[in-house]
Amino acid sequence: MGRDELCITVPSLFRCPISLDVMNSPVSLCTGVTYDRSSIQHWLDSGHDTCPATMQVLSSKDFVPNLTLRRLINLWTSTAAAAPTKSSALSPAVSEEKVRIWIGEIKSGKFERSLDSIVQLVSCGEANRRFLVSIDGFLAAIVGVLSTNCVQTRVLESVIRILSSSLVENGVNEKVHKLVFISNANCLPSFVSVLRNGSLESKMACIAVLESIAINNESKRFVTEVENLLPVVIHLIKTEDDDQGLHDVVLSFLISLSVTRSIKTQLVQLGLVEVLSNMLSSQNAAVSVVEKSLKMLSMICTCADGRSAISVDLKCAGAIVERLMKVSKTATEDAVVVLWSMCCLFRDEKVLEKVVRSNGVTKVLLVMQSEVGEGNMRRICGDLIKILRLRCKNGGGFGGVGSYETKTTHILPC
């Protein structure tokens, strides 16, 4: 296929690595690779204990639904359904001249028809995206729409979909970053508009775009200072409490933003600890959401407001204890760090009491005796057991756990 012609193809991300077909029910293994459920289930049922793509031995054969990818596939399917495919007929050739006509229309304010054509193309093939983003002025015209006053939400959603699809191409992140944060800083309120009024898929794409282009501390700070952006994001996960895909995307975004004490404090003041506590307490929470909640708490507990909020929300400490040894090694370490910070470093009496009453001693001992409890983590667990033992003695009984003397002085709050 020539550089100046485009046709609709299936994005490789949507194909199962085993069957090579579009995935109906994408699920992710502990290695992070995603497969169609039926294909990977057949692989595992056949006696294999490795990841087919990487050949790594699996520490767990459990898999987690990849809800974000499933939504993207469904969105692509609905868009591509109305377009010709290779199984029927190729889409009409699109030349660079035609794309430049679209760019001119966009710049002159004739958005909808040209954007609809571009959305269809970028959603349906890698070659299409590479061709479009290589044309000088294409990305600038697309980002420029976000800076235009009184643009309908539907138009903004089209722009977000184009950007979210294009960002997978090499170098596009950096180009869009410069366009948004240097040339078109006044376009950021349009992201807020989509987060408020767009479809759920558009909201998720919007957050993914923001995370992808906020690639340094300055741009992360810029994002957090956009009026109402963080409050709208936190409101989303408070109101859409059953959508695990949205929760996963939002938590990734917030984790990437939390680089300074002031940002963490702002998130805490918006009620993030209560949200995280509810996620950890939910029996329906996806594993990835639970693990990112624990990561977020390990970051929040390094600021005074964060520790105060964890102390007030006692359900949070109990939920952290409950999740010990039920998540990945990294997430278990995050959970232990939160407990150590609250109980050992800052001696929070309320949290200490809650951890003891939640059978925390037994859980921490299990961590200490597992592969997680190695090196520094073993010393942290020892600190926790020591202080929980003292608390239990003061409360009238401990259950026979001996003393663990440690001198843990690493891990200090920022």
mmCIF file of C-alpha atoms in Angstrom:
data_model
loop_
_atom_site.group_PDB
_atom_site.id
_atom_site.type_symbol
_atom_site.label_atom_id
_atom_site.label_comp_id
_atom_site.label_asym_id
_atom_site.label_seq_id
_atom_site.Cartn_x
_atom_site.Cartn_y
_atom_site.Cartn_z
ATOM 1 C CA MET A 1 0.000 0.000 0.000
ATOM 2 C CA GLY A 2 1.429 3.370 -0.971
ATOM 3 C CA ARG A 3 2.058 6.179 1.459
ATOM 4 C CA ASP A 4 -0.677 8.270 -0.122
ATOM 5 C CA GLU A 5 -3.447 5.658 0.208
ATOM 6 C CA LEU A 6 -5.342 4.418 3.262
ATOM 7 C CA CYS A 7 -7.569 1.444 3.941
ATOM 8 C CA ILE A 8 -9.323 0.193 7.042
ATOM 9 C CA THR A 9 -7.382 -2.458 8.972
ATOM 10 C CA VAL A 10 -7.739 -4.029 12.401
ATOM 11 C CA PRO A 11 -5.445 -2.407 15.030
ATOM 12 C CA SER A 12 -2.897 -4.988 16.181
ATOM 13 C CA LEU A 13 -3.635 -4.084 19.821
ATOM 14 C CA PHE A 14 -7.137 -5.531 19.374
ATOM 15 C CA ARG A 15 -5.931 -8.947 18.124
ATOM 16 C CA CYS A 16 -5.405 -11.877 20.477
ATOM 17 C CA PRO A 17 -1.715 -12.961 20.379
ATOM 18 C CA ILE A 18 -2.883 -16.599 20.215
ATOM 19 C CA SER A 19 -5.796 -16.622 17.753
ATOM 20 C CA LEU A 20 -4.864 -13.354 15.973
ATOM 21 C CA ASP A 21 -8.601 -12.552 15.884
ATOM 22 C CA VAL A 22 -10.226 -9.453 17.383
ATOM 23 C CA MET A 23 -10.722 -10.164 21.076
ATOM 24 C CA ASN A 24 -14.292 -10.608 22.322
ATOM 25 C CA SER A 25 -13.370 -10.749 25.994
ATOM 26 C CA PRO A 26 -9.823 -9.426 26.606
ATOM 27 C CA VAL A 27 -8.187 -10.559 29.854
ATOM 28 C CA SER A 28 -4.686 -9.875 31.204
ATOM 29 C CA LEU A 29 -2.300 -12.354 32.822
ATOM 30 C CA CYS A 30 0.022 -11.468 35.687
ATOM 31 C CA THR A 31 2.719 -10.806 33.046
ATOM 32 C CA GLY A 32 0.644 -7.890 31.757
ATOM 33 C CA VAL A 33 -0.053 -9.480 28.342
ATOM 34 C CA THR A 34 -3.682 -9.471 27.197
ATOM 35 C CA TYR A 35 -5.419 -12.369 25.412
ATOM 36 C CA ASP A 36 -8.937 -13.321 24.431
ATOM 37 C CA ARG A 37 -10.457 -15.225 27.358
ATOM 38 C CA SER A 38 -11.323 -18.381 25.390
ATOM 39 C CA SER A 39 -7.848 -18.631 23.852
ATOM 40 C CA ILE A 40 -5.864 -18.218 27.067
ATOM 41 C CA GLN A 41 -8.260 -20.475 28.984
ATOM 42 C CA HIS A 42 -7.663 -23.231 26.438
ATOM 43 C CA TRP A 43 -3.891 -22.683 26.729
ATOM 44 C CA LEU A 44 -3.983 -22.970 30.526
ATOM 45 C CA ASP A 45 -6.403 -25.927 30.498
ATOM 46 C CA SER A 46 -3.939 -27.738 28.227
ATOM 47 C CA GLY A 47 -1.449 -27.825 31.098
ATOM 48 C CA HIS A 48 0.764 -24.861 30.225
ATOM 49 C CA ASP A 49 2.118 -22.726 33.064
ATOM 50 C CA THR A 50 3.756 -20.012 30.958
ATOM 51 C CA CYS A 51 2.666 -16.813 29.231
ATOM 52 C CA PRO A 52 2.417 -17.689 25.493
ATOM 53 C CA ALA A 53 3.816 -14.337 24.353
ATOM 54 C CA THR A 54 6.747 -14.021 26.774
ATOM 55 C CA MET A 55 7.186 -17.679 27.853
ATOM 56 C CA GLN A 56 7.569 -16.481 31.452
ATOM 57 C CA VAL A 57 6.510 -18.989 34.094
ATOM 58 C CA LEU A 58 3.271 -17.695 35.595
ATOM 59 C CA SER A 59 3.318 -16.906 39.304
ATOM 60 C CA SER A 60 -0.487 -17.051 39.121
ATOM 61 C CA LYS A 61 -2.860 -18.445 36.490
ATOM 62 C CA ASP A 62 -5.546 -15.953 37.404
ATOM 63 C CA PHE A 63 -6.452 -13.366 34.800
ATOM 64 C CA VAL A 64 -8.131 -9.993 35.061
ATOM 65 C CA PRO A 65 -10.670 -8.557 32.590
ATOM 66 C CA ASN A 66 -9.101 -5.716 30.621
ATOM 67 C CA LEU A 67 -12.147 -3.463 30.746
ATOM 68 C CA THR A 68 -10.463 -0.459 29.170
ATOM 69 C CA LEU A 69 -9.369 -2.436 26.122
ATOM 70 C CA ARG A 70 -12.797 -4.050 25.831
ATOM 71 C CA ARG A 71 -14.418 -0.616 25.698
ATOM 72 C CA LEU A 72 -11.963 0.527 23.044
ATOM 73 C CA ILE A 73 -12.633 -2.588 20.951
ATOM 74 C CA ASN A 74 -16.385 -2.076 21.252
ATOM 75 C CA LEU A 75 -15.980 1.561 20.269
ATOM 76 C CA TRP A 76 -13.822 0.596 17.280
ATOM 77 C CA THR A 77 -16.257 -2.138 16.254
ATOM 78 C CA SER A 78 -19.218 0.223 16.239
ATOM 79 C CA THR A 79 -17.240 2.771 14.193
ATOM 80 C CA ALA A 80 -15.871 0.263 11.725
ATOM 81 C CA ALA A 81 -19.194 -1.525 11.261
ATOM 82 C CA ALA A 82 -20.425 1.192 8.924
ATOM 83 C CA ALA A 83 -17.182 1.246 6.935
ATOM 84 C CA PRO A 84 -16.027 -1.214 4.233
ATOM 85 C CA THR A 85 -13.384 -3.738 5.333
ATOM 86 C CA LYS A 86 -10.851 -5.907 3.528
ATOM 87 C CA SER A 87 -13.320 -8.772 3.564
ATOM 88 C CA SER A 88 -15.650 -6.771 1.356
ATOM 89 C CA ALA A 89 -14.127 -3.755 -0.363
ATOM 90 C CA LEU A 90 -11.336 -1.334 0.365
ATOM 91 C CA SER A 91 -12.246 2.140 1.526
ATOM 92 C CA PRO A 92 -11.694 4.903 -1.024
ATOM 93 C CA ALA A 93 -8.095 6.029 -1.308
ATOM 94 C CA VAL A 94 -7.271 9.151 0.686
ATOM 95 C CA SER A 95 -4.459 11.285 -0.602
ATOM 96 C CA GLU A 96 -2.336 13.854 1.193
ATOM 97 C CA GLU A 97 -4.177 16.473 -0.854
ATOM 98 C CA LYS A 98 -7.491 15.302 0.615
ATOM 99 C CA VAL A 99 -6.083 15.439 4.148
ATOM 100 C CA ARG A 100 -4.883 19.002 3.543
ATOM 101 C CA ILE A 101 -8.394 19.910 2.434
ATOM 102 C CA TRP A 102 -9.658 18.532 5.764
ATOM 103 C CA ILE A 103 -7.025 20.538 7.633
ATOM 104 C CA GLY A 104 -8.176 23.684 5.826
ATOM 105 C CA GLU A 105 -11.807 22.969 6.684
ATOM 106 C CA ILE A 106 -10.924 22.436 10.345
ATOM 107 C CA LYS A 107 -8.980 25.692 10.507
ATOM 108 C CA SER A 108 -11.908 27.548 8.923
ATOM 109 C CA GLY A 109 -14.343 26.167 11.498
ATOM 110 C CA LYS A 110 -15.990 23.494 9.316
ATOM 111 C CA PHE A 111 -15.351 20.764 11.834
ATOM 112 C CA GLU A 112 -17.872 18.010 11.788
ATOM 113 C CA ARG A 113 -17.666 16.326 8.380
ATOM 114 C CA SER A 114 -13.873 16.406 8.188
ATOM 115 C CA LEU A 115 -13.447 15.258 11.800
ATOM 116 C CA ASP A 116 -15.898 12.381 11.287
ATOM 117 C CA SER A 117 -13.830 11.184 8.316
ATOM 118 C CA ILE A 118 -10.595 11.420 10.301
ATOM 119 C CA VAL A 119 -12.062 9.594 13.315
ATOM 120 C CA GLN A 120 -13.048 6.710 11.078
ATOM 121 C CA LEU A 121 -9.573 6.484 9.591
ATOM 122 C CA VAL A 122 -7.462 6.735 12.758
ATOM 123 C CA SER A 123 -9.672 4.198 14.544
ATOM 124 C CA CYS A 124 -9.175 1.538 11.916
ATOM 125 C CA GLY A 125 -5.499 1.074 11.231
ATOM 126 C CA GLU A 126 -1.901 1.784 12.156
ATOM 127 C CA ALA A 127 -0.991 2.783 8.596
ATOM 128 C CA ASN A 128 -3.766 5.372 8.615
ATOM 129 C CA ARG A 129 -2.537 6.942 11.839
ATOM 130 C CA ARG A 130 1.074 7.028 10.730
ATOM 131 C CA PHE A 131 0.085 8.629 7.449
ATOM 132 C CA LEU A 132 -2.071 11.319 9.033
ATOM 133 C CA VAL A 133 0.291 12.336 11.846
ATOM 134 C CA SER A 134 3.176 12.578 9.373
ATOM 135 C CA ILE A 135 1.431 15.363 7.449
ATOM 136 C CA ASP A 136 2.687 18.772 8.488
ATOM 137 C CA GLY A 137 0.040 20.779 10.301
ATOM 138 C CA PHE A 138 -2.340 17.864 10.970
ATOM 139 C CA LEU A 139 -1.829 17.607 14.743
ATOM 140 C CA ALA A 140 -1.743 21.402 15.134
ATOM 141 C CA ALA A 141 -5.121 21.690 13.398
ATOM 142 C CA ILE A 142 -6.644 18.948 15.559
ATOM 143 C CA VAL A 143 -5.370 20.436 18.840
ATOM 144 C CA GLY A 144 -6.413 23.893 17.658
ATOM 145 C CA VAL A 145 -10.066 22.838 17.713
ATOM 146 C CA LEU A 146 -9.797 22.516 21.498
ATOM 147 C CA SER A 147 -8.916 26.216 21.712
ATOM 148 C CA THR A 148 -11.971 27.327 19.742
ATOM 149 C CA ASN A 149 -14.813 28.941 21.672
ATOM 150 C CA CYS A 150 -18.338 27.499 21.815
ATOM 151 C CA VAL A 151 -17.504 24.141 20.205
ATOM 152 C CA GLN A 152 -20.110 21.415 20.652
ATOM 153 C CA THR A 153 -19.276 18.488 22.931
ATOM 154 C CA ARG A 154 -19.640 16.071 20.019
ATOM 155 C CA VAL A 155 -16.868 17.889 18.136
ATOM 156 C CA LEU A 156 -14.598 17.886 21.195
ATOM 157 C CA GLU A 157 -15.206 14.163 21.625
ATOM 158 C CA SER A 158 -14.092 13.576 18.024
ATOM 159 C CA VAL A 159 -10.880 15.501 18.672
ATOM 160 C CA ILE A 160 -10.186 13.479 21.824
ATOM 161 C CA ARG A 161 -10.767 10.214 19.960
ATOM 162 C CA ILE A 162 -8.369 11.277 17.202
ATOM 163 C CA LEU A 163 -5.687 12.237 19.727
ATOM 164 C CA SER A 164 -6.109 9.100 21.854
ATOM 165 C CA SER A 165 -5.744 6.909 18.760
ATOM 166 C CA SER A 166 -2.779 8.873 17.389
ATOM 167 C CA LEU A 167 -0.745 8.959 20.611
ATOM 168 C CA VAL A 168 0.374 5.356 20.115
ATOM 169 C CA GLU A 169 2.554 6.477 17.195
ATOM 170 C CA ASN A 170 6.214 7.320 17.834
ATOM 171 C CA GLY A 171 6.888 10.931 18.745
ATOM 172 C CA VAL A 172 3.242 12.009 18.794
ATOM 173 C CA ASN A 173 3.162 12.325 22.600
ATOM 174 C CA GLU A 174 5.914 14.901 22.535
ATOM 175 C CA LYS A 175 4.356 16.833 19.655
ATOM 176 C CA VAL A 176 0.932 17.009 21.288
ATOM 177 C CA HIS A 177 2.587 17.909 24.598
ATOM 178 C CA LYS A 178 4.196 20.960 22.989
ATOM 179 C CA LEU A 179 0.997 21.924 21.181
ATOM 180 C CA VAL A 180 -1.108 21.721 24.355
ATOM 181 C CA PHE A 181 1.235 23.135 26.981
ATOM 182 C CA ILE A 182 3.184 25.652 24.913
ATOM 183 C CA SER A 183 1.159 26.754 21.879
ATOM 184 C CA ASN A 184 -2.436 26.143 22.981
ATOM 185 C CA ALA A 185 -2.516 26.250 26.781
ATOM 186 C CA ASN A 186 -6.039 27.691 26.648
ATOM 187 C CA CYS A 187 -7.312 24.414 25.202
ATOM 188 C CA LEU A 188 -7.200 22.585 28.541
ATOM 189 C CA PRO A 189 -10.691 23.737 29.651
ATOM 190 C CA SER A 190 -12.054 21.743 26.692
ATOM 191 C CA PHE A 191 -10.824 18.583 28.426
ATOM 192 C CA VAL A 192 -12.912 19.568 31.440
ATOM 193 C CA SER A 193 -15.925 20.038 29.167
ATOM 194 C CA VAL A 194 -15.566 16.504 27.788
ATOM 195 C CA LEU A 195 -15.119 15.078 31.291
ATOM 196 C CA ARG A 196 -18.354 16.755 32.321
ATOM 197 C CA ASN A 197 -20.548 16.234 29.282
ATOM 198 C CA GLY A 198 -19.031 13.519 27.094
ATOM 199 C CA SER A 199 -19.813 9.820 26.868
ATOM 200 C CA LEU A 200 -18.097 7.433 29.260
ATOM 201 C CA GLU A 201 -15.753 6.243 26.500
ATOM 202 C CA SER A 202 -14.833 9.844 25.674
ATOM 203 C CA LYS A 203 -14.168 10.622 29.324
ATOM 204 C CA MET A 204 -11.819 7.653 29.596
ATOM 205 C CA ALA A 205 -10.040 8.655 26.378
ATOM 206 C CA CYS A 206 -9.777 12.226 27.653
ATOM 207 C CA ILE A 207 -8.051 11.115 30.854
ATOM 208 C CA ALA A 208 -5.745 8.799 28.907
ATOM 209 C CA VAL A 209 -4.709 11.672 26.619
ATOM 210 C CA LEU A 210 -3.980 13.955 29.557
ATOM 211 C CA GLU A 211 -1.861 11.285 31.234
ATOM 212 C CA SER A 212 0.069 10.597 28.031
ATOM 213 C CA ILE A 213 0.963 14.216 27.292
ATOM 214 C CA ALA A 214 1.705 15.334 30.866
ATOM 215 C CA ILE A 215 5.221 13.969 30.526
ATOM 216 C CA ASN A 216 7.161 16.151 32.955
ATOM 217 C CA ASN A 217 6.636 17.770 36.351
ATOM 218 C CA GLU A 218 5.869 21.162 34.854
ATOM 219 C CA SER A 219 3.065 19.848 32.651
ATOM 220 C CA LYS A 220 1.698 17.721 35.506
ATOM 221 C CA ARG A 221 1.510 20.842 37.659
ATOM 222 C CA PHE A 222 -0.108 22.706 34.759
ATOM 223 C CA VAL A 223 -2.829 20.046 34.539
ATOM 224 C CA THR A 224 -3.590 20.149 38.249
ATOM 225 C CA GLU A 225 -3.996 23.929 38.093
ATOM 226 C CA VAL A 226 -6.662 23.842 35.368
ATOM 227 C CA GLU A 227 -9.850 25.130 36.959
ATOM 228 C CA ASN A 228 -12.164 22.317 38.072
ATOM 229 C CA LEU A 229 -10.207 19.537 36.325
ATOM 230 C CA LEU A 230 -9.239 17.540 39.420
ATOM 231 C CA PRO A 231 -12.615 18.084 41.140
ATOM 232 C CA VAL A 232 -14.367 16.781 38.018
ATOM 233 C CA VAL A 233 -12.061 13.742 37.847
ATOM 234 C CA ILE A 234 -12.652 12.874 41.511
ATOM 235 C CA HIS A 235 -16.398 13.406 41.042
ATOM 236 C CA LEU A 236 -16.307 10.924 38.160
ATOM 237 C CA ILE A 237 -15.039 8.041 40.280
ATOM 238 C CA LYS A 238 -17.395 8.968 43.095
ATOM 239 C CA THR A 239 -20.486 8.842 40.866
ATOM 240 C CA GLU A 240 -19.433 6.070 38.441
ATOM 241 C CA ASP A 241 -18.758 3.708 41.316
ATOM 242 C CA ASP A 242 -19.412 0.493 39.362
ATOM 243 C CA ASP A 243 -17.271 1.169 36.303
ATOM 244 C CA GLN A 244 -13.967 -0.572 36.912
ATOM 245 C CA GLY A 245 -12.508 0.486 33.568
ATOM 246 C CA LEU A 246 -13.014 4.144 34.418
ATOM 247 C CA HIS A 247 -11.584 3.649 37.900
ATOM 248 C CA ASP A 248 -8.501 1.993 36.429
ATOM 249 C CA VAL A 249 -7.853 4.847 33.971
ATOM 250 C CA VAL A 250 -8.451 7.565 36.570
ATOM 251 C CA LEU A 251 -6.160 5.967 39.149
ATOM 252 C CA SER A 252 -3.354 5.631 36.598
ATOM 253 C CA PHE A 253 -3.770 9.314 35.823
ATOM 254 C CA LEU A 254 -3.755 10.389 39.471
ATOM 255 C CA ILE A 255 -0.720 8.245 40.252
ATOM 256 C CA SER A 256 1.184 9.869 37.387
ATOM 257 C CA LEU A 257 0.203 13.348 38.609
ATOM 258 C CA SER A 258 1.147 12.861 42.260
ATOM 259 C CA VAL A 259 4.710 14.112 42.056
ATOM 260 C CA THR A 260 4.611 16.899 44.652
ATOM 261 C CA ARG A 261 3.303 17.332 48.173
ATOM 262 C CA SER A 262 0.912 20.086 47.055
ATOM 263 C CA ILE A 263 -0.740 17.863 44.421
ATOM 264 C CA LYS A 264 -1.164 15.023 46.919
ATOM 265 C CA THR A 265 -2.646 17.435 49.432
ATOM 266 C CA GLN A 266 -5.063 18.773 46.840
ATOM 267 C CA LEU A 267 -6.255 15.261 45.999
ATOM 268 C CA VAL A 268 -6.737 14.437 49.676
ATOM 269 C CA GLN A 269 -8.761 17.613 50.219
ATOM 270 C CA LEU A 270 -11.007 16.579 47.332
ATOM 271 C CA GLY A 271 -11.894 13.370 49.202
ATOM 272 C CA LEU A 272 -9.664 10.843 47.440
ATOM 273 C CA VAL A 273 -8.944 8.792 50.570
ATOM 274 C CA GLU A 274 -12.646 8.048 51.050
ATOM 275 C CA VAL A 275 -12.876 6.991 47.402
ATOM 276 C CA LEU A 276 -9.857 4.700 47.735
ATOM 277 C CA SER A 277 -11.237 3.237 50.958
ATOM 278 C CA ASN A 278 -14.514 2.391 49.220
ATOM 279 C CA MET A 279 -12.660 0.787 46.313
ATOM 280 C CA LEU A 280 -10.588 -1.389 48.633
ATOM 281 C CA SER A 281 -13.697 -2.398 50.585
ATOM 282 C CA SER A 282 -15.692 -3.350 47.484
ATOM 283 C CA GLN A 283 -15.934 -7.064 46.756
ATOM 284 C CA ASN A 284 -16.484 -6.245 43.073
ATOM 285 C CA ALA A 285 -13.353 -4.135 42.612
ATOM 286 C CA ALA A 286 -11.031 -5.318 39.835
ATOM 287 C CA VAL A 287 -7.577 -6.462 40.963
ATOM 288 C CA SER A 288 -5.898 -3.687 38.979
ATOM 289 C CA VAL A 289 -8.121 -1.097 40.682
ATOM 290 C CA VAL A 290 -7.292 -2.496 44.131
ATOM 291 C CA GLU A 291 -3.572 -2.493 43.399
ATOM 292 C CA LYS A 292 -3.585 1.062 42.065
ATOM 293 C CA SER A 293 -5.608 2.171 45.106
ATOM 294 C CA LEU A 294 -2.880 0.768 47.352
ATOM 295 C CA LYS A 295 -0.198 2.507 45.272
ATOM 296 C CA MET A 296 -2.081 5.795 45.563
ATOM 297 C CA LEU A 297 -2.404 5.406 49.344
ATOM 298 C CA SER A 298 1.325 4.686 49.663
ATOM 299 C CA MET A 299 1.950 8.021 47.939
ATOM 300 C CA ILE A 300 -0.696 9.949 49.877
ATOM 301 C CA CYS A 301 0.554 8.793 53.280
ATOM 302 C CA THR A 302 3.765 10.767 52.734
ATOM 303 C CA CYS A 303 1.901 14.039 53.340
ATOM 304 C CA ALA A 304 0.304 15.163 56.618
ATOM 305 C CA ASP A 305 -3.175 15.678 55.154
ATOM 306 C CA GLY A 306 -3.070 12.201 53.696
ATOM 307 C CA ARG A 307 -2.191 10.580 57.005
ATOM 308 C CA SER A 308 -4.898 12.590 58.729
ATOM 309 C CA ALA A 309 -7.518 11.438 56.218
ATOM 310 C CA ILE A 310 -6.455 7.792 56.581
ATOM 311 C CA SER A 311 -6.676 8.155 60.349
ATOM 312 C CA VAL A 312 -10.198 9.568 60.186
ATOM 313 C CA ASP A 313 -11.453 6.945 57.724
ATOM 314 C CA LEU A 314 -10.874 3.839 59.825
ATOM 315 C CA LYS A 315 -12.489 1.632 57.192
ATOM 316 C CA CYS A 316 -9.418 2.355 55.088
ATOM 317 C CA ALA A 317 -6.911 0.720 57.453
ATOM 318 C CA GLY A 318 -9.116 -2.347 57.853
ATOM 319 C CA ALA A 319 -9.485 -2.677 54.075
ATOM 320 C CA ILE A 320 -5.709 -2.440 53.610
ATOM 321 C CA VAL A 321 -5.160 -5.272 56.092
ATOM 322 C CA GLU A 322 -7.819 -7.360 54.364
ATOM 323 C CA ARG A 323 -6.050 -7.012 51.003
ATOM 324 C CA LEU A 324 -2.645 -8.183 52.275
ATOM 325 C CA MET A 325 -1.429 -11.294 50.383
ATOM 326 C CA LYS A 326 -4.421 -11.092 48.015
ATOM 327 C CA VAL A 327 -2.692 -8.847 45.515
ATOM 328 C CA SER A 328 0.647 -8.754 43.685
ATOM 329 C CA LYS A 329 3.975 -8.542 45.478
ATOM 330 C CA THR A 330 4.356 -4.861 44.611
ATOM 331 C CA ALA A 331 0.843 -4.015 45.806
ATOM 332 C CA THR A 332 1.390 -5.952 49.043
ATOM 333 C CA GLU A 333 4.551 -3.928 49.619
ATOM 334 C CA ASP A 334 2.559 -0.712 49.052
ATOM 335 C CA ALA A 335 -0.007 -1.855 51.620
ATOM 336 C CA VAL A 336 2.668 -2.702 54.189
ATOM 337 C CA VAL A 337 4.353 0.679 53.667
ATOM 338 C CA VAL A 338 1.072 2.486 54.405
ATOM 339 C CA LEU A 339 0.559 0.469 57.605
ATOM 340 C CA TRP A 340 4.178 0.983 58.670
ATOM 341 C CA SER A 341 3.978 4.726 58.041
ATOM 342 C CA MET A 342 0.760 5.108 60.038
ATOM 343 C CA CYS A 343 1.571 2.691 62.862
ATOM 344 C CA CYS A 344 5.347 2.860 63.294
ATOM 345 C CA LEU A 345 6.542 6.153 61.922
ATOM 346 C CA PHE A 346 3.673 8.329 63.134
ATOM 347 C CA ARG A 347 2.149 6.117 65.861
ATOM 348 C CA ASP A 348 -1.441 6.849 64.898
ATOM 349 C CA GLU A 349 -3.462 5.347 67.746
ATOM 350 C CA LYS A 350 -6.701 5.007 65.776
ATOM 351 C CA VAL A 351 -5.044 3.149 62.943
ATOM 352 C CA LEU A 352 -3.079 0.957 65.343
ATOM 353 C CA GLU A 353 -6.300 -0.066 67.057
ATOM 354 C CA LYS A 354 -8.024 -0.794 63.743
ATOM 355 C CA VAL A 355 -5.126 -2.870 62.414
ATOM 356 C CA VAL A 356 -5.025 -4.961 65.585
ATOM 357 C CA ARG A 357 -8.778 -5.544 65.507
ATOM 358 C CA SER A 358 -8.563 -6.512 61.822
ATOM 359 C CA ASN A 359 -6.189 -9.411 62.598
ATOM 360 C CA GLY A 360 -3.294 -7.370 61.328
ATOM 361 C CA VAL A 361 -0.660 -9.281 63.286
ATOM 362 C CA THR A 362 -1.457 -12.561 61.549
ATOM 363 C CA LYS A 363 -1.605 -10.905 58.129
ATOM 364 C CA VAL A 364 1.728 -9.128 58.568
ATOM 365 C CA LEU A 365 3.321 -12.369 59.775
ATOM 366 C CA LEU A 366 2.105 -14.085 56.604
ATOM 367 C CA VAL A 367 3.677 -11.328 54.533
ATOM 368 C CA MET A 368 6.919 -11.612 56.477
ATOM 369 C CA GLN A 369 7.080 -15.362 55.867
ATOM 370 C CA SER A 370 6.334 -15.050 52.153
ATOM 371 C CA GLU A 371 8.604 -14.019 49.275
ATOM 372 C CA VAL A 372 7.379 -10.457 49.821
ATOM 373 C CA GLY A 373 9.020 -10.381 53.239
ATOM 374 C CA GLU A 374 12.607 -10.125 52.053
ATOM 375 C CA GLY A 375 15.281 -7.498 52.706
ATOM 376 C CA ASN A 376 13.922 -4.100 53.737
ATOM 377 C CA MET A 377 10.343 -5.352 53.617
ATOM 378 C CA ARG A 378 11.161 -7.979 56.243
ATOM 379 C CA ARG A 379 12.480 -5.267 58.552
ATOM 380 C CA ILE A 380 9.374 -3.154 57.976
ATOM 381 C CA CYS A 381 7.159 -6.139 58.813
ATOM 382 C CA GLY A 382 9.259 -6.700 61.926
ATOM 383 C CA ASP A 383 8.638 -3.108 63.020
ATOM 384 C CA LEU A 384 4.917 -3.554 62.495
ATOM 385 C CA ILE A 385 4.735 -6.810 64.432
ATOM 386 C CA LYS A 386 6.679 -5.281 67.305
ATOM 387 C CA ILE A 387 4.404 -2.265 67.702
ATOM 388 C CA LEU A 388 1.231 -4.300 67.123
ATOM 389 C CA ARG A 389 2.422 -6.750 69.783
ATOM 390 C CA LEU A 390 2.817 -3.920 72.272
ATOM 391 C CA ARG A 391 -0.622 -2.621 71.383
ATOM 392 C CA CYS A 392 -2.158 -6.055 71.854
ATOM 393 C CA LYS A 393 -0.485 -6.453 75.250
ATOM 394 C CA ASN A 394 -1.856 -3.125 76.358
ATOM 395 C CA GLY A 395 -5.270 -4.231 75.142
ATOM 396 C CA GLY A 396 -5.133 -7.551 76.968
ATOM 397 C CA GLY A 397 -3.685 -10.358 74.879
ATOM 398 C CA PHE A 398 -1.653 -11.068 71.798
ATOM 399 C CA GLY A 399 -1.964 -14.690 70.809
ATOM 400 C CA GLY A 400 1.612 -15.816 71.409
ATOM 401 C CA VAL A 401 3.506 -13.832 68.803
ATOM 402 C CA GLY A 402 7.084 -13.196 69.872
ATOM 403 C CA SER A 403 9.090 -10.008 69.778
ATOM 404 C CA TYR A 404 10.748 -8.764 66.591
ATOM 405 C CA GLU A 405 13.495 -6.249 67.233
ATOM 406 C CA THR A 406 14.399 -4.125 64.214
ATOM 407 C CA LYS A 407 15.989 -0.780 63.497
ATOM 408 C CA THR A 408 14.170 0.323 60.360
ATOM 409 C CA THR A 409 15.141 3.882 59.502
ATOM 410 C CA HIS A 410 14.793 3.966 55.682
ATOM 411 C CA ILE A 411 11.523 5.102 54.006
ATOM 412 C CA LEU A 412 10.912 8.563 55.298
ATOM 413 C CA PRO A 413 8.047 10.872 54.248
ATOM 414 C CA CYS A 414 8.810 13.419 51.564
#
